[in-house]
Tab-separated table of C-alpha atoms in Angstrom:
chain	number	residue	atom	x	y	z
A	226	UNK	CA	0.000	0.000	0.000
A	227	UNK	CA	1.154	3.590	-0.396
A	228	UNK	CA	0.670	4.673	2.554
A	229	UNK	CA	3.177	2.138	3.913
A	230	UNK	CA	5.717	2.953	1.242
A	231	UNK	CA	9.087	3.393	1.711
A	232	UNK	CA	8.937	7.241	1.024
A	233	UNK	CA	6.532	7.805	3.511
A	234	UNK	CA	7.959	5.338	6.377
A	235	UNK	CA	10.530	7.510	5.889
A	236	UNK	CA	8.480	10.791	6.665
A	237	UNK	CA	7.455	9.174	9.710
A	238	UNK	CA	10.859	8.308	11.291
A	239	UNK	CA	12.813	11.089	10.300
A	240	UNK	CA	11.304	13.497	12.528
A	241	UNK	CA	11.676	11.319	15.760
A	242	UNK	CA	15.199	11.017	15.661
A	243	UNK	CA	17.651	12.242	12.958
A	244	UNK	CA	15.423	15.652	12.101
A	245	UNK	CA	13.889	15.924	15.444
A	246	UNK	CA	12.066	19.462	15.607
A	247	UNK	CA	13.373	20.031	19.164
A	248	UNK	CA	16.831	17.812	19.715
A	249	UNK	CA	18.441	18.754	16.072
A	250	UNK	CA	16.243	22.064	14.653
A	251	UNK	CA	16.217	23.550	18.123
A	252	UNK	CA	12.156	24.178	17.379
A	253	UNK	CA	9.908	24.819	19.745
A	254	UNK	CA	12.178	25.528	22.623
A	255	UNK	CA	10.394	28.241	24.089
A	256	UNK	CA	7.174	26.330	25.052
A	257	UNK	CA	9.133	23.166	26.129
A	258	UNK	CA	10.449	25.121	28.785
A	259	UNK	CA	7.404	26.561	29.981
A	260	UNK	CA	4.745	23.614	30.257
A	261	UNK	CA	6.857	20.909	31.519
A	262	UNK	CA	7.217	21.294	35.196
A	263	UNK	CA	4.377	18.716	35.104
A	264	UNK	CA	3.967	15.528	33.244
A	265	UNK	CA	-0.109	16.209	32.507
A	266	UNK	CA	0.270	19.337	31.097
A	267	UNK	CA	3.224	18.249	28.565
A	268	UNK	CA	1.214	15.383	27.612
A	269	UNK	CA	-1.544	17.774	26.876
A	270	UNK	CA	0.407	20.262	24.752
A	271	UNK	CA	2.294	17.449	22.939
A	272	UNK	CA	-0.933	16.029	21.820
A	273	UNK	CA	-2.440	19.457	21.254
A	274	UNK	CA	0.777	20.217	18.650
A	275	UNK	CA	0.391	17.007	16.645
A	276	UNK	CA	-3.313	17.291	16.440
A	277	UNK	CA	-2.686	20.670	15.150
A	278	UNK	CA	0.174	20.320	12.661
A	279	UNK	CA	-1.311	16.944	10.867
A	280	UNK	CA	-4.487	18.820	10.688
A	281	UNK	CA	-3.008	22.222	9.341
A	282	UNK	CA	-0.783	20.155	7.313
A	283	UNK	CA	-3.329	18.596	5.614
A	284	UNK	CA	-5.442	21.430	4.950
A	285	UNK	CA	-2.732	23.791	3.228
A	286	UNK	CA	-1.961	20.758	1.116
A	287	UNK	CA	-5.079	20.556	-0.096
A	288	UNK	CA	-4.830	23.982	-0.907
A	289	UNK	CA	-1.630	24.647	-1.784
A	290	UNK	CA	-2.247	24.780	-5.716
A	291	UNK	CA	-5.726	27.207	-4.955
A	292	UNK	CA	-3.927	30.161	-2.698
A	293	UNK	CA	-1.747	32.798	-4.676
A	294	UNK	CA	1.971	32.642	-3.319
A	295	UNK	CA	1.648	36.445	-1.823
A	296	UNK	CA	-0.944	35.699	0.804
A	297	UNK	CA	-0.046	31.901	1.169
A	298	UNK	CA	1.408	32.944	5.441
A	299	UNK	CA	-1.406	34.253	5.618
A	300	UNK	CA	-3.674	31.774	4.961
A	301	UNK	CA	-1.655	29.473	6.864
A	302	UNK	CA	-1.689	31.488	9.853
A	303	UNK	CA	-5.473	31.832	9.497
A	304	UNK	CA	-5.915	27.384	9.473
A	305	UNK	CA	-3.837	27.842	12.436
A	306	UNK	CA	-6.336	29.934	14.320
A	307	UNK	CA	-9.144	28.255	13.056
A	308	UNK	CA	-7.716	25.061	14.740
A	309	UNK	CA	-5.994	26.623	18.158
A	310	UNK	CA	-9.229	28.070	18.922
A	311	UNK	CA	-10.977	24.903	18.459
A	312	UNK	CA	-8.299	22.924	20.410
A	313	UNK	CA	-8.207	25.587	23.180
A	314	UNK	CA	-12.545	24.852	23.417
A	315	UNK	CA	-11.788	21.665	23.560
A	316	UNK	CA	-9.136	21.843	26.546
A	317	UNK	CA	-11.716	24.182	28.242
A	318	UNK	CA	-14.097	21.755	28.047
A	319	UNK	CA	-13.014	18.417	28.989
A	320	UNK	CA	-9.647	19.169	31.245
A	321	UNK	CA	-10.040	22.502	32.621
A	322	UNK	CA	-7.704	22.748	34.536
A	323	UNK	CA	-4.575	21.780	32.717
A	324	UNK	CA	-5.944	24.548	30.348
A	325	UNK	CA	-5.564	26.904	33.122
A	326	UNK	CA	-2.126	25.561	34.012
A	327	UNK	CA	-0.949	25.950	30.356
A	328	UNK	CA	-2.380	29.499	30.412
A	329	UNK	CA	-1.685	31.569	27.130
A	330	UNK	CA	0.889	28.869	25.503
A	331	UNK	CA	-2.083	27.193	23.940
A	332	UNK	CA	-2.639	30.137	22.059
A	333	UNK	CA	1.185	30.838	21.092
A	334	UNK	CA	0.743	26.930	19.897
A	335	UNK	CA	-0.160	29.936	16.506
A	336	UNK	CA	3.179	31.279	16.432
A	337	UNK	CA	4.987	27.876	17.223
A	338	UNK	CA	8.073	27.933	14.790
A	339	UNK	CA	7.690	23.991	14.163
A	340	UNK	CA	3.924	24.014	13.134
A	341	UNK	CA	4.581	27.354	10.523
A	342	UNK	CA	7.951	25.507	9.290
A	343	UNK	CA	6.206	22.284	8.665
A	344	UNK	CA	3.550	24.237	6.591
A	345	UNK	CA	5.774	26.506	4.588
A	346	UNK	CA	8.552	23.671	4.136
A	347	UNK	CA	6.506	20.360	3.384
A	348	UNK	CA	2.428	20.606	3.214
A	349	UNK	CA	2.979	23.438	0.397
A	350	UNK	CA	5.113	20.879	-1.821
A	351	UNK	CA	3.416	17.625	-0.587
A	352	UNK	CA	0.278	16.049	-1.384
A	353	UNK	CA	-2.205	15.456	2.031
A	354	UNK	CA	-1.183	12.071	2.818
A	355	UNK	CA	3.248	12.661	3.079
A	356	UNK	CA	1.656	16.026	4.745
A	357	UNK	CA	-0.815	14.175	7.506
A	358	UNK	CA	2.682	11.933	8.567
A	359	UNK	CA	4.781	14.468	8.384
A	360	UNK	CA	2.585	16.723	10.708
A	361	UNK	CA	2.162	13.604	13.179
A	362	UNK	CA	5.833	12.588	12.666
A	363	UNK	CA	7.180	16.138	13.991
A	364	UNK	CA	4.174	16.502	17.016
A	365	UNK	CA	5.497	13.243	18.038
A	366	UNK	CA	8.820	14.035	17.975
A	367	UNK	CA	8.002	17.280	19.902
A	368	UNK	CA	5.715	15.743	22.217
A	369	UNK	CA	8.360	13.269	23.683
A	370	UNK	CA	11.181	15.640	23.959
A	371	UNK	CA	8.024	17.015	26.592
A	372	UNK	CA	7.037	14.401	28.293
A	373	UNK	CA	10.728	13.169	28.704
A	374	UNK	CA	11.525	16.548	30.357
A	375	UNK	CA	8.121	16.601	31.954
A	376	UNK	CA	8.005	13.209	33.514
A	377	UNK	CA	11.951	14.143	34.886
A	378	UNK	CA	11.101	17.599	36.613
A	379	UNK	CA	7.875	15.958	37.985
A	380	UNK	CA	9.528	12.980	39.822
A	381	UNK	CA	12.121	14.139	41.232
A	382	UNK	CA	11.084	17.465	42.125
A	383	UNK	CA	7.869	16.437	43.451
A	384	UNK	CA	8.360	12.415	44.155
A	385	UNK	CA	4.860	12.498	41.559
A	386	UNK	CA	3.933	11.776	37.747
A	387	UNK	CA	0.263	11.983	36.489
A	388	UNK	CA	-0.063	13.707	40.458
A	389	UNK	CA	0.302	10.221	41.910
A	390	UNK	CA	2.837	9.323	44.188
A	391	UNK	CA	5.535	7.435	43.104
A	392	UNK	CA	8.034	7.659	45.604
A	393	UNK	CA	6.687	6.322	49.460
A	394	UNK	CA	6.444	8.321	52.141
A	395	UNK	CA	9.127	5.976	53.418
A	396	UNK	CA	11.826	7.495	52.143
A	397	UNK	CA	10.929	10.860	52.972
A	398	UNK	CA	10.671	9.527	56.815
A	399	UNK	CA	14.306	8.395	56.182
A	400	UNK	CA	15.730	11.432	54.835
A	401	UNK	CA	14.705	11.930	51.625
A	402	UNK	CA	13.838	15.431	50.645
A	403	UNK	CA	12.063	16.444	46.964
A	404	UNK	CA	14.978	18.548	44.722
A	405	UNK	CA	13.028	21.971	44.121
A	406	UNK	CA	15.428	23.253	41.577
A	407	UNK	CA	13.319	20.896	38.804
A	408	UNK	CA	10.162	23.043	39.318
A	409	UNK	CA	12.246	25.764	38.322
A	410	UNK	CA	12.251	27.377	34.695
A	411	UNK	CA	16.005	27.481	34.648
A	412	UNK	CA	16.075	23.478	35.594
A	413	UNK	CA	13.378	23.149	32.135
A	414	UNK	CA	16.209	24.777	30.234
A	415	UNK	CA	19.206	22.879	31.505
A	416	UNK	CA	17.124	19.024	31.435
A	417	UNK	CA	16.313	20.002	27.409
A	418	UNK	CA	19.744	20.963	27.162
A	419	UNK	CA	20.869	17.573	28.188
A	420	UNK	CA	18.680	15.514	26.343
A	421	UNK	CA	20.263	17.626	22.818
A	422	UNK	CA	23.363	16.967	24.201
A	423	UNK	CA	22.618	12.820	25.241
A	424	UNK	CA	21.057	12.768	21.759
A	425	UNK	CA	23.612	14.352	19.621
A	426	UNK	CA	26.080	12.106	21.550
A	427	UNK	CA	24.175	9.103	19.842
A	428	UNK	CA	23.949	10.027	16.713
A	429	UNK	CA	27.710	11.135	16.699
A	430	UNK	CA	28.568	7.481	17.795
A	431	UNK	CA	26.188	6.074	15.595
């Protein structure tokens, strides 16, 4: 089948490891940071970003032959808002307060340099099916970069992931004491730093 072809498994792994968006483009880096002192909320936002790009994806390739080249950003800036607003309802609706938590970076989701890049760089020279994989390709490869970082700072700054409690009260009664430096934006910054690093470190060996 065609949509197993070689071409297109190829659109699929790329973007997890050798072209990840956020370990080799340095994409996204801004909202990484800021959602992932929490595992829910990364969770949330990565699936939020791959909903969004395959769907955006999809819909500029299906128009890229009808829009004139001049306003073709802003068209694609105009899908986008058509589908963070939905996305945001959605949030609003069924888990409240993780929308709350993730505050106005749902709506910056818009301005998110992966999403536009993937637009501008693949759905406008791509037909809708290479476009839907490549848009789910590169929110997966975003979303784990987040919930690596976000199940990290969660543990061991608050002994929790998901809000349950991992480690037992045990060890706190012998001593054990939660690092607070991971709920910390600066410790967001240094953990993503880490994982490029731990990455790049692979693929150099490799």
């Amino acid at each position: 089948m065609a949509l197993f072809s070689k071409e297109n498994k190829k659109y699929f792994l790329t973007p997890l490891n050798d072209d990840n968006p956020v370990l080799v483009q340095v994409l996204g880096i801004c909202s990484a940071l800021a959602v992932t002192s929490q595992l829910k909320p990364a969770i949330v936002m990565g699936v939020a970003v791959t909903a969004i790009i395959a769907c955006s994806n999809v819909i500029i390739s299906l128009l890229r032959n009808t829009v004139p080249n001049r306003i073709r950003i802003i068209v694609q800036l105009v899908v986008v808002a058509a589908l963070v607003t939905i996305v945001s309802q959605i949030l609003k609706a069924f888990v409240y307060d993780v929308s709350v938590e993730l505050s106005v970076y749902v709506g910056l989701i818009i301005t998110n340099c992966i999403l536009m890049g993937r637009l501008e760089a693949f759905a406008m020279m791509n037909k809708p099916i290479p476009s839907l994989i490549d848009g789910i390709a590169n929110g997966l490869g975003y979303a784990i970069v987040l919930i690596v970082v976000g199940a990290f700072r969660e543990f061991f700054g608050k002994g929790s992931l998901l809000g349950f409690q991992i480690i037992p009260e045990g060890a706190y009664d012998g001593g054990y004491i939660n690092n607070g430096m991971m709920t910390m934006p600066a410790m967001a910054l240094i953990l993503v730093g880490c994982v490029i690093w731990i990455h790049r470190a692979y693929l150099t060996k490799k």
